[in-house]
XYZ file of C-alpha atoms in Angstrom:
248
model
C -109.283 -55.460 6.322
C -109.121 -56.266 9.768
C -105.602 -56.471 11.972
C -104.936 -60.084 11.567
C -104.789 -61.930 15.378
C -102.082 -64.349 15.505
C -102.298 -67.965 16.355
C -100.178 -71.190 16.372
C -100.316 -70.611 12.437
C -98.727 -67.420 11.213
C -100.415 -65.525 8.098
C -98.329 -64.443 5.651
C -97.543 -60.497 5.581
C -98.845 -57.884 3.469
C -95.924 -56.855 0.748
C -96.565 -53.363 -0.439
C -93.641 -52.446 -3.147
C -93.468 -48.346 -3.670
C -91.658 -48.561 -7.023
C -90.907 -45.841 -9.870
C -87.656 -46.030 -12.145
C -87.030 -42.095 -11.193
C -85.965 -40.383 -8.424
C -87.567 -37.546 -6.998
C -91.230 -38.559 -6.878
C -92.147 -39.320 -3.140
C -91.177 -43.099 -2.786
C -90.025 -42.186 0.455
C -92.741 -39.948 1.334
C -95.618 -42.756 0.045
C -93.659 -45.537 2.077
C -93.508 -44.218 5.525
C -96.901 -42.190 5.852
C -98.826 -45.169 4.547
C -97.130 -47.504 6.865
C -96.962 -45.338 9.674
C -101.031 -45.072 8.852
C -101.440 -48.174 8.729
C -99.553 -48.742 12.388
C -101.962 -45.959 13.885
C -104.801 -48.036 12.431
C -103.589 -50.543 14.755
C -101.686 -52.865 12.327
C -98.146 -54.583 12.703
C -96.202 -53.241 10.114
C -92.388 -52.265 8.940
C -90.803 -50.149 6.058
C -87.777 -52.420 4.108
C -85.491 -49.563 3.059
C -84.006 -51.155 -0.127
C -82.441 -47.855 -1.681
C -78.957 -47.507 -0.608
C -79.470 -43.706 -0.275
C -81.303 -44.678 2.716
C -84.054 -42.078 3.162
C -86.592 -43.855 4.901
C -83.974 -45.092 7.383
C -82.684 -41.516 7.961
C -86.604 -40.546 8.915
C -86.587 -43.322 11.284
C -83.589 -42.341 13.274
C -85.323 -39.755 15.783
C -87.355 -42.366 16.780
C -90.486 -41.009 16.244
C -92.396 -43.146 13.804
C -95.377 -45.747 14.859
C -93.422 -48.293 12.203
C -90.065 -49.625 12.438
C -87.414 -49.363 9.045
C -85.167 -52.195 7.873
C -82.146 -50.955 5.945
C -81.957 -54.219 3.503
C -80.708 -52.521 0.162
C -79.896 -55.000 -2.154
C -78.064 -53.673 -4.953
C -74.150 -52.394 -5.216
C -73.963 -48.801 -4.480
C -72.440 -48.426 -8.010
C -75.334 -50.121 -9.689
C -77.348 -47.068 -10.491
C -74.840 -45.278 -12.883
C -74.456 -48.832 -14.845
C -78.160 -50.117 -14.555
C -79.315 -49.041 -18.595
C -76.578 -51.624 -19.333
C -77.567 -54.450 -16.822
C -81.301 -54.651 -17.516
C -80.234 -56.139 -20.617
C -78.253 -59.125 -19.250
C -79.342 -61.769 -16.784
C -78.671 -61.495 -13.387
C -75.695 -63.843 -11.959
C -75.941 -67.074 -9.939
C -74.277 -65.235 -7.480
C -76.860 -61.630 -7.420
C -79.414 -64.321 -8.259
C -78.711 -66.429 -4.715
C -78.693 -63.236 -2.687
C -82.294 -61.726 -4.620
C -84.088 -65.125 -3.126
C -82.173 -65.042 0.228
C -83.330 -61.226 0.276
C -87.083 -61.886 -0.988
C -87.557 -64.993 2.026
C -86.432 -63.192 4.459
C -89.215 -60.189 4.032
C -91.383 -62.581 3.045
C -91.062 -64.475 6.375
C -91.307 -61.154 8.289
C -93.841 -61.236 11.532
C -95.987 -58.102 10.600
C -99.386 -57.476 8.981
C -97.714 -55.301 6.487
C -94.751 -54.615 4.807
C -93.253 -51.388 2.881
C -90.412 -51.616 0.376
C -89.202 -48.272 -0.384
C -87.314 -49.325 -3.601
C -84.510 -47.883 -5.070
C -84.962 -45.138 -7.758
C -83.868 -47.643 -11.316
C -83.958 -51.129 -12.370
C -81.899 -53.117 -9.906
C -81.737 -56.434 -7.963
C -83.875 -54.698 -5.550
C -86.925 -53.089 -7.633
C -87.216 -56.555 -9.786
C -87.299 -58.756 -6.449
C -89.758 -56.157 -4.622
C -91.947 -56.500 -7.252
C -91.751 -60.558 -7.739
C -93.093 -61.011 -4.349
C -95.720 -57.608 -3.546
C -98.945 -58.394 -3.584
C -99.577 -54.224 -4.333
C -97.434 -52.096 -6.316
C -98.131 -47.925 -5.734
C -95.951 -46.396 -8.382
C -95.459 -42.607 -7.611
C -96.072 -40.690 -10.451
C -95.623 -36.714 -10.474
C -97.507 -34.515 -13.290
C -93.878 -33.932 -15.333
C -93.250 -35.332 -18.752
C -90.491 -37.350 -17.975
C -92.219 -39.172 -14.516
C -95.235 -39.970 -16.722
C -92.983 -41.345 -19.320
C -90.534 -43.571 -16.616
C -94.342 -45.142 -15.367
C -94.684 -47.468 -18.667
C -91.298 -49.698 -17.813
C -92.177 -49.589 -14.090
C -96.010 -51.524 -15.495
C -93.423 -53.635 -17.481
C -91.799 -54.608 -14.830
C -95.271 -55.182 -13.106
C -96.345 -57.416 -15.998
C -93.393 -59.298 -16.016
C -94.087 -60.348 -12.201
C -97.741 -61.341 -13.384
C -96.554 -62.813 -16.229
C -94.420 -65.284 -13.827
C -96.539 -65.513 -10.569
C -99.275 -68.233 -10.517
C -101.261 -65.811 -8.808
C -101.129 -63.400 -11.475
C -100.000 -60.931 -9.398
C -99.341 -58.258 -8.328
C -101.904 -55.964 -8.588
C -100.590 -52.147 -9.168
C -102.061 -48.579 -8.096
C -100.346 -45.511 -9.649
C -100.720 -42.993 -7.463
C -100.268 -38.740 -8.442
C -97.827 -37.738 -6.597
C -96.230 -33.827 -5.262
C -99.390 -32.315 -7.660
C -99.694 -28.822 -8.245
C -103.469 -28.756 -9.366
C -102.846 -25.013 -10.771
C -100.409 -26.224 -13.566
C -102.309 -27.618 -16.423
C -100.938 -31.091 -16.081
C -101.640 -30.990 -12.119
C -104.976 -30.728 -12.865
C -105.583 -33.843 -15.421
C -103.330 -35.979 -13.848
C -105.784 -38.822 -12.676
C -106.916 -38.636 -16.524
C -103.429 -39.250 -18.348
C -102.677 -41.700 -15.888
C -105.717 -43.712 -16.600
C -104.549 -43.842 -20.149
C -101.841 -46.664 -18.688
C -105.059 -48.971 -18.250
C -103.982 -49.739 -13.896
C -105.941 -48.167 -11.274
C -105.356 -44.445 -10.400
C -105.339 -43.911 -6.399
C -105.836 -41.038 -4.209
C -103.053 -38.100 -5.078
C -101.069 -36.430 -2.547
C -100.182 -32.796 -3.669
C -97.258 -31.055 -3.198
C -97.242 -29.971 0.102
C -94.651 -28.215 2.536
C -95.856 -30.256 5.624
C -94.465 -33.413 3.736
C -90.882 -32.154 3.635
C -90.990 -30.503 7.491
C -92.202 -33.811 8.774
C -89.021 -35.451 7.763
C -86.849 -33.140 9.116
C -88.856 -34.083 12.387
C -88.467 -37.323 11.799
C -92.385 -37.865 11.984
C -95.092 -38.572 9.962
C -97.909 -36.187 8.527
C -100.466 -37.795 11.118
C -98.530 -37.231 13.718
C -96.694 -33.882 12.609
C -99.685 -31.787 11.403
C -103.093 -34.258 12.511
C -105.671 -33.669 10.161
C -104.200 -31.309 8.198
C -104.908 -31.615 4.101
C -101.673 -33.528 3.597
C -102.937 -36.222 6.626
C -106.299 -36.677 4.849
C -104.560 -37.849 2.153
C -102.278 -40.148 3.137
C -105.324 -41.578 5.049
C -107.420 -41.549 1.730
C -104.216 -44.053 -0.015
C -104.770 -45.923 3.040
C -108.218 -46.794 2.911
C -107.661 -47.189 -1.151
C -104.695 -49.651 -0.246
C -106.858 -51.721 2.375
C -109.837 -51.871 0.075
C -107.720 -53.627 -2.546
C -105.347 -55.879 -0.761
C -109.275 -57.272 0.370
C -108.308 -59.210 -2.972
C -106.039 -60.544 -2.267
C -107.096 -61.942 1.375
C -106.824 -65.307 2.717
């Protein structure tokens, strides 16, 4: 996929939705390497922070990163400790009006690409990043209890492509923080497969990940070529070979 070269007509951006209903598996991590890649590849793109604990934001604040980050969380800040309740009920009029006023305005956005780092459970924000991505990487690490949170995050993807006229969006789960010397490290790719989506490149679990944030840059830019940059270059080339799908 080529950086697209702007005209009197504006194509519409790239929506990339990083998306797991658990905390703790590299959302943040996945969202601003692979955009920050895919600014050093020489496209236009932005992170949409929509988790009100604001991670990605915080790693933008030294100023260091090739990609800007919008803080647009959607949801309450109380939301997450009532959200098993809410998922059952329909959204207001009110949360409804703000979800569409939310979903236009990154879907108007001016870049090539955009990266919602959702928020860590099923809120306003994860169900409306999903609605309008046309790629959904769901961070999965090799623990019981991530493996078993990825089946309602592919709900919530088949819900979307149940709705879209498109059909989309299409989804990548991607193995992430692996330790290929546990037993479960090493078969990831294999009991992720089992979820019938695409498995992507993994990124292991690596110290250069967590010292890059504390920098406030990312992995190609912290520690060039190092094992932990070749693979956030490997989900990039993944990622650009499937949005070719989806291509106008």
């Amino acid at each position: 996929m080529k950086r697209k070269q702007r005209t009197g007509q504006r194509d519409m951006a790239r929506i990339i939705a990083v998306a797991n209903l658990k905390g703790g598996v590299g959302k943040s991590t996945i969202s601003v390497n692979l955009a920050s890649a895919l600014a050093a590849h020489g496209f236009e793109t932005a992170i949409v922070d929509a988790d009100t604990q604001g991670t990605s934001a915080f790693w933008e604040m030294a100023g260091k990163l090739p990609t800007m980050v919008r803080a647009m969380p959607l949801d309450d800040r109380a939301e997450g400790s009532g959200f098993l309740t809410r998922i059952f009920q329909s959204e207001s009029a009110k949360e409804q009006g703000r979800a569409n006023a939310w979903k236009k305005a990154i879907k108007d956005s001016q870049e090539d690409f955009i990266v919602i780092d959702c928020p860590p459970h099923v809120g306003l924000a994860t169900k409306a990043a999903i609605a309008i991505a046309n790629l959904v990487l769901v961070p999965v690490t090799a623990s019981t209890a991530d493996v078993a949170a990825t089946a309602p995050a592919l709900q919530l993807v088949a819900e979307a492509r149940r709705m879209r006229k498109d059909k989309g969006p299409l989804a990548l789960l991607i193995p992430s923080k692996i330790d290929r010397s546990t037993a479960t490290g090493m078969n990831i790719e294999t009991i992720l497969k089992r979820f019938g989506e695409p498995v992507g490149p993994a990124l292991c679990q690596r110290v250069v990940f967590a010292d890059s944030i504390a920098f406030g840059r990312w992995v190609g830019d912290y520690a060039a070529n190092s094992p932990a940059h070749r693979e956030v270059e490997a989900l990039t080339a993944e990622t650009l070979n499937i949005l070719k799908k989806v291509s106008g």
